[in-house]
Tab-separated table of C-alpha atoms in Angstrom:
chain	number	residue	atom	x	y	z
B	1	MET	CA	-13.384	-20.591	-0.351
B	2	ALA	CA	-10.722	-20.093	2.276
B	3	HIS	CA	-11.799	-19.713	5.908
B	4	ILE	CA	-10.712	-16.237	7.030
B	5	ILE	CA	-9.324	-15.810	10.558
B	6	VAL	CA	-8.858	-12.226	11.742
B	7	LEU	CA	-6.822	-11.231	14.803
B	8	GLY	CA	-8.173	-7.918	16.045
B	9	ASN	CA	-7.980	-5.634	19.045
B	10	GLU	CA	-7.602	-1.866	19.047
B	11	LYS	CA	-5.105	-2.003	21.916
B	12	GLY	CA	-1.473	-2.842	21.249
B	13	GLY	CA	0.526	-5.342	23.268
B	14	SER	CA	-2.261	-7.897	23.630
B	15	GLY	CA	-0.380	-10.690	21.831
B	16	LYS	CA	-2.143	-10.487	18.447
B	17	SER	CA	0.915	-11.164	16.291
B	18	THR	CA	2.222	-13.961	18.516
B	19	THR	CA	-1.208	-15.596	18.539
B	20	ALA	CA	-1.574	-15.099	14.770
B	21	MET	CA	1.777	-16.744	14.071
B	22	HIS	CA	1.133	-19.728	16.319
B	23	VAL	CA	-2.358	-20.309	14.919
B	24	ALA	CA	-1.098	-19.996	11.327
B	25	THR	CA	1.886	-22.287	11.950
B	26	ALA	CA	-0.225	-24.883	13.776
B	27	LEU	CA	-2.603	-25.016	10.800
B	28	ALA	CA	0.298	-25.258	8.334
B	29	ARG	CA	1.957	-28.065	10.296
B	30	MET	CA	-1.343	-29.959	10.282
B	31	GLY	CA	-1.206	-29.969	6.488
B	32	HIS	CA	-3.424	-26.997	5.669
B	33	VAL	CA	-2.409	-24.350	3.140
B	34	VAL	CA	-2.269	-21.059	5.038
B	35	GLY	CA	-1.927	-17.511	3.751
B	36	GLY	CA	-0.935	-14.577	5.946
B	37	LEU	CA	-1.747	-10.865	5.659
B	38	ASP	CA	-0.397	-8.150	7.953
B	39	LEU	CA	-2.507	-4.989	7.954
B	40	ASP	CA	-0.156	-3.056	10.222
B	41	LEU	CA	1.637	-1.535	7.249
B	42	ARG	CA	4.126	0.321	9.460
B	43	GLN	CA	5.173	-2.110	12.190
B	44	ARG	CA	4.582	-5.407	10.280
B	45	SER	CA	5.174	-7.665	13.320
B	46	PHE	CA	3.295	-10.637	11.830
B	47	ALA	CA	4.909	-10.159	8.413
B	48	ARG	CA	8.399	-9.968	9.905
B	49	TYR	CA	7.719	-13.097	11.951
B	50	ILE	CA	6.832	-15.012	8.760
B	51	GLU	CA	9.837	-13.546	6.925
B	52	ASN	CA	12.121	-14.611	9.794
B	53	ARG	CA	10.666	-18.114	9.591
B	54	SER	CA	11.318	-18.386	5.856
B	55	ALA	CA	14.906	-17.181	6.358
B	56	THR	CA	15.547	-19.722	9.128
B	57	ILE	CA	14.057	-22.580	7.098
B	58	ALA	CA	16.291	-21.685	4.156
B	59	ALA	CA	19.446	-21.171	6.250
B	60	ARG	CA	19.053	-24.413	8.214
B	61	GLN	CA	17.495	-26.394	5.347
B	62	LEU	CA	14.550	-27.383	7.516
B	63	ASP	CA	11.664	-29.411	6.146
B	64	ILE	CA	8.806	-27.724	8.023
B	65	ALA	CA	5.652	-25.959	6.912
B	66	ALA	CA	5.148	-22.206	6.935
B	67	PRO	CA	2.316	-19.829	6.114
B	68	GLU	CA	2.600	-17.919	2.838
B	69	LEU	CA	3.009	-14.173	3.351
B	70	LEU	CA	1.391	-11.856	0.834
B	71	GLU	CA	1.897	-8.110	0.841
B	72	LEU	CA	-1.040	-5.901	-0.086
B	73	PRO	CA	-0.674	-5.135	-3.809
B	74	GLU	CA	-0.380	-1.567	-4.984
B	75	ILE	CA	-3.409	-0.284	-6.872
B	76	ASP	CA	-3.155	2.236	-9.671
B	77	ALA	CA	-5.452	5.182	-9.088
B	78	GLY	CA	-6.847	4.675	-12.577
B	79	GLN	CA	-8.225	1.283	-11.528
B	80	LEU	CA	-10.446	2.803	-8.848
B	81	GLY	CA	-14.094	3.351	-9.605
B	82	GLU	CA	-16.051	6.337	-8.406
B	83	GLY	CA	-16.183	6.332	-4.601
B	84	GLU	CA	-13.861	3.310	-4.282
B	85	ASN	CA	-11.221	3.364	-1.534
B	86	SER	CA	-7.702	2.245	-2.485
B	87	LEU	CA	-7.159	0.410	0.818
B	88	ASP	CA	-10.395	-1.551	0.348
B	89	LYS	CA	-9.275	-2.484	-3.162
B	90	ARG	CA	-5.815	-3.570	-2.018
B	91	LEU	CA	-7.196	-5.815	0.718
B	92	ALA	CA	-9.839	-7.309	-1.577
B	93	ALA	CA	-7.185	-8.073	-4.196
B	94	ALA	CA	-4.913	-9.773	-1.647
B	95	VAL	CA	-7.742	-11.916	-0.262
B	96	ALA	CA	-8.848	-12.869	-3.783
B	97	THR	CA	-5.288	-13.962	-4.592
B	98	LEU	CA	-5.007	-16.167	-1.503
B	99	GLU	CA	-8.479	-17.667	-1.233
B	100	GLY	CA	-8.146	-19.581	-4.471
B	101	ARG	CA	-5.176	-21.580	-3.191
B	102	CYS	CA	-5.443	-21.497	0.618
B	103	ASP	CA	-7.531	-23.384	3.151
B	104	PHE	CA	-7.128	-20.594	5.709
B	105	ILE	CA	-6.182	-16.923	5.540
B	106	VAL	CA	-4.850	-15.417	8.784
B	107	ILE	CA	-5.094	-11.613	8.946
B	108	ASP	CA	-3.340	-9.662	11.695
B	109	CYS	CA	-4.817	-6.195	12.319
B	110	PRO	CA	-2.982	-3.216	13.844
B	111	GLY	CA	-3.532	-2.266	17.467
B	112	SER	CA	-5.507	0.800	16.489
B	113	HIS	CA	-8.674	1.796	14.649
B	114	THR	CA	-7.946	1.893	10.908
B	115	ARG	CA	-9.860	1.583	7.669
B	116	LEU	CA	-8.103	-1.693	6.817
B	117	SER	CA	-8.958	-3.152	10.220
B	118	GLN	CA	-12.623	-2.244	9.825
B	119	VAL	CA	-12.857	-3.932	6.437
B	120	ALA	CA	-10.957	-7.009	7.632
B	121	HIS	CA	-13.378	-7.500	10.520
B	122	SER	CA	-16.274	-7.662	8.076
B	123	LEU	CA	-14.429	-10.454	6.211
B	124	ALA	CA	-13.817	-12.573	9.314
B	125	ASP	CA	-15.360	-16.028	9.481
B	126	THR	CA	-13.531	-16.380	12.797
B	127	LEU	CA	-12.539	-13.296	14.797
B	128	ILE	CA	-9.929	-13.772	17.536
B	129	THR	CA	-9.559	-10.901	19.994
B	130	PRO	CA	-6.574	-11.458	22.310
B	131	MET	CA	-6.598	-9.348	25.465
B	132	ASN	CA	-4.379	-9.039	28.489
B	133	ASP	CA	-6.205	-10.239	31.548
B	134	SER	CA	-6.964	-6.827	33.017
B	135	PHE	CA	-9.744	-4.254	33.169
B	136	VAL	CA	-7.528	-1.909	31.134
B	137	ASP	CA	-7.977	-4.218	28.138
B	138	PHE	CA	-11.557	-5.077	29.086
B	139	ASP	CA	-12.474	-1.409	28.668
B	140	LEU	CA	-12.237	-1.738	24.878
B	141	LEU	CA	-14.888	-4.468	24.971
B	142	GLY	CA	-17.293	-3.105	27.531
B	143	ARG	CA	-17.849	-0.248	29.933
B	144	ILE	CA	-17.962	-1.401	33.527
B	145	ASP	CA	-19.034	0.347	36.721
B	146	SER	CA	-16.549	1.270	39.425
B	147	ASP	CA	-17.512	-1.862	41.358
B	148	GLY	CA	-15.787	-3.942	38.675
B	149	SER	CA	-18.807	-6.184	38.164
B	150	THR	CA	-21.730	-4.201	36.722
B	151	ILE	CA	-21.639	-4.017	32.912
B	152	LYS	CA	-22.865	-0.652	31.652
B	153	GLY	CA	-22.716	-1.478	27.945
B	154	PRO	CA	-20.469	-2.289	24.984
B	155	SER	CA	-17.426	-0.141	24.285
B	156	VAL	CA	-15.797	1.172	21.106
B	157	TYR	CA	-14.259	-2.060	19.813
B	158	SER	CA	-17.389	-4.125	20.466
B	159	GLU	CA	-19.432	-1.549	18.577
B	160	MET	CA	-17.065	-1.841	15.618
B	161	VAL	CA	-17.444	-5.639	15.644
B	162	TRP	CA	-21.228	-5.244	15.784
B	163	HIS	CA	-21.040	-3.023	12.686
B	164	ALA	CA	-18.901	-5.644	10.921
B	165	ARG	CA	-21.497	-8.282	11.757
B	166	GLN	CA	-24.216	-6.102	10.265
B	167	LEU	CA	-22.225	-5.747	7.041
B	168	ARG	CA	-21.789	-9.533	6.830
B	169	ALA	CA	-25.506	-10.069	7.347
B	170	LYS	CA	-26.397	-7.581	4.602
B	171	ALA	CA	-23.980	-9.354	2.242
B	172	GLY	CA	-25.596	-12.722	2.992
B	173	LEU	CA	-22.466	-14.148	4.630
B	174	LYS	CA	-22.575	-16.630	7.479
B	175	PRO	CA	-22.361	-15.202	11.016
B	176	MET	CA	-18.934	-14.458	12.439
B	177	ASP	CA	-17.626	-16.651	15.268
B	178	TRP	CA	-16.037	-14.227	17.750
B	179	ILE	CA	-13.620	-15.574	20.370
B	180	VAL	CA	-12.040	-13.395	23.056
B	181	VAL	CA	-8.748	-14.956	24.156
B	182	ARG	CA	-7.384	-14.226	27.621
B	183	ASN	CA	-3.603	-13.835	27.348
B	184	ARG	CA	-1.064	-13.422	30.155
B	185	LEU	CA	-3.292	-15.214	32.637
B	186	GLY	CA	-1.726	-15.458	36.081
B	187	ALA	CA	-0.914	-18.930	37.329
B	188	GLN	CA	-2.591	-18.259	40.658
B	189	GLU	CA	-6.307	-17.833	41.234
B	190	MET	CA	-6.102	-14.130	42.041
B	191	HIS	CA	-9.035	-11.881	42.934
B	192	ASN	CA	-8.579	-9.665	39.836
B	193	LYS	CA	-8.418	-12.734	37.578
B	194	ARG	CA	-11.756	-13.960	38.921
B	195	LYS	CA	-13.377	-10.525	38.543
B	196	VAL	CA	-12.211	-10.143	34.942
B	197	GLY	CA	-13.442	-13.652	34.200
B	198	ARG	CA	-16.894	-12.958	35.615
B	199	ALA	CA	-17.116	-9.652	33.723
B	200	LEU	CA	-16.166	-11.349	30.449
B	201	GLU	CA	-18.747	-14.085	30.894
B	202	SER	CA	-21.426	-11.510	31.630
B	203	LEU	CA	-20.480	-9.366	28.628
B	204	SER	CA	-20.220	-12.386	26.318
B	205	GLU	CA	-23.868	-13.218	26.947
B	206	ARG	CA	-24.901	-9.676	26.049
B	207	ILE	CA	-22.905	-9.077	22.864
B	208	GLY	CA	-22.194	-12.597	21.622
B	209	PHE	CA	-18.638	-13.828	21.880
B	210	ARG	CA	-16.991	-16.936	23.301
B	211	VAL	CA	-14.174	-16.822	25.849
B	212	ALA	CA	-11.075	-19.011	25.457
B	213	PRO	CA	-7.837	-19.281	27.435
B	214	GLY	CA	-4.747	-17.988	25.660
B	215	PHE	CA	-1.050	-17.866	26.479
B	216	SER	CA	0.583	-17.251	29.823
B	217	GLU	CA	3.479	-14.807	30.132
B	218	ARG	CA	6.523	-16.856	29.068
B	219	VAL	CA	10.040	-15.894	27.986
B	220	ILE	CA	9.927	-18.476	25.184
B	221	PHE	CA	7.529	-16.328	23.123
B	222	ARG	CA	9.953	-13.393	23.100
B	223	GLU	CA	12.903	-15.639	22.249
B	224	LEU	CA	11.329	-17.309	19.222
B	225	CYS	CA	10.373	-14.265	17.145
B	226	PRO	CA	13.840	-13.473	15.645
B	227	SER	CA	14.065	-17.006	14.214
B	228	GLY	CA	10.419	-17.087	13.146
B	229	MET	CA	9.975	-20.357	14.979
B	230	THR	CA	7.091	-21.323	17.258
B	231	LEU	CA	6.472	-23.674	20.152
B	232	LEU	CA	5.796	-26.423	17.623
B	233	ASP	CA	9.268	-26.158	16.064
B	234	LEU	CA	11.488	-26.644	19.118
B	235	ARG	CA	12.622	-30.133	18.149
B	236	GLU	CA	13.702	-28.864	14.722
B	237	LEU	CA	15.747	-26.248	16.577
B	238	GLY	CA	17.587	-28.996	18.440
B	239	VAL	CA	15.631	-28.995	21.700
B	240	GLU	CA	15.441	-32.710	22.442
B	241	ARG	CA	13.705	-32.516	25.803
B	242	LEU	CA	11.030	-29.907	26.445
B	243	ASN	CA	11.023	-28.383	29.912
B	244	ILE	CA	7.874	-28.011	31.983
B	245	SER	CA	7.272	-24.442	30.797
B	246	ASN	CA	7.565	-25.444	27.134
B	247	LEU	CA	5.210	-28.385	27.591
B	248	ALA	CA	2.693	-26.174	29.368
B	249	ALA	CA	2.898	-23.607	26.553
B	250	ARG	CA	2.282	-26.311	23.922
B	251	ASN	CA	-0.766	-27.442	25.879
B	252	GLU	CA	-2.033	-23.855	25.916
B	253	LEU	CA	-1.713	-23.703	22.130
B	254	ARG	CA	-3.440	-27.074	21.751
B	255	ASP	CA	-6.301	-25.925	23.979
B	256	LEU	CA	-6.645	-22.702	21.975
B	257	MET	CA	-6.765	-24.521	18.632
B	258	ARG	CA	-9.490	-26.806	19.945
B	259	ALA	CA	-11.453	-23.861	21.322
B	260	LEU	CA	-11.385	-22.096	17.947
B	261	ASN	CA	-13.410	-24.963	16.465
B	262	LEU	CA	-12.135	-24.313	12.936
B	263	PRO	CA	-13.586	-26.343	10.060
B	264	GLY	CA	-11.628	-29.515	9.347
B	265	VAL	CA	-9.219	-28.942	12.249
B	266	ASN	CA	-8.972	-31.480	15.066
B	267	GLY	CA	-6.286	-29.744	17.131
B	268	ALA	CA	-3.949	-32.778	17.070
B	269	PHE	CA	-0.273	-31.799	16.724
């Protein structure tokens, strides 16, 4: 059975698709067979990233690994049983197609609350929730008092994850490993950064997630998307010497892969 990794957060602009692509590509370059599903059927950022990668590999005749993109299959209404939802059926069919031939399936969810996102969260062996390092993003995880330190309780997204965990338990599946990834961390030890960090640690103990460092704000991430390349492919793009920013970004990705603690993955690349 493939290990299913879901990237989820109901707020857009948190770096889900960038994180999904780098995790999927890192796994593929380490020799794992990786399938990719994009559940944002309108924007398709993750899907377009994979498509761009395939086009660049073909155009430049590069010998590098890539995740396999699968679109959700169409389902004839006649195939639906009583009470069955077509979106549920489409996602189940796509996962069934990939899990027989993949080691990992990476699913990127839209930055909003949708039926597909709900179902995908219940399938997650590993759930990665990227968030910008601010209380604006924190508000989706937990409600916090005006002092910025007193946790009042879980918020809408955390409650959805809790429901997904309950569904997994009822189905007899192993518990989900939930990791909240702090993206766009400031380089300096700022007061807000410390307060968000303390609030996350406090909330993690209450609702059960781990906290991992993500990616800093770097121009390189915005530059790579049109080619479908990642930080791991710079040498294939002709960059012989990595600058300090590129080296730091690769270290961030390496640290993230180690923090995910995925089965059979040692984080060496």
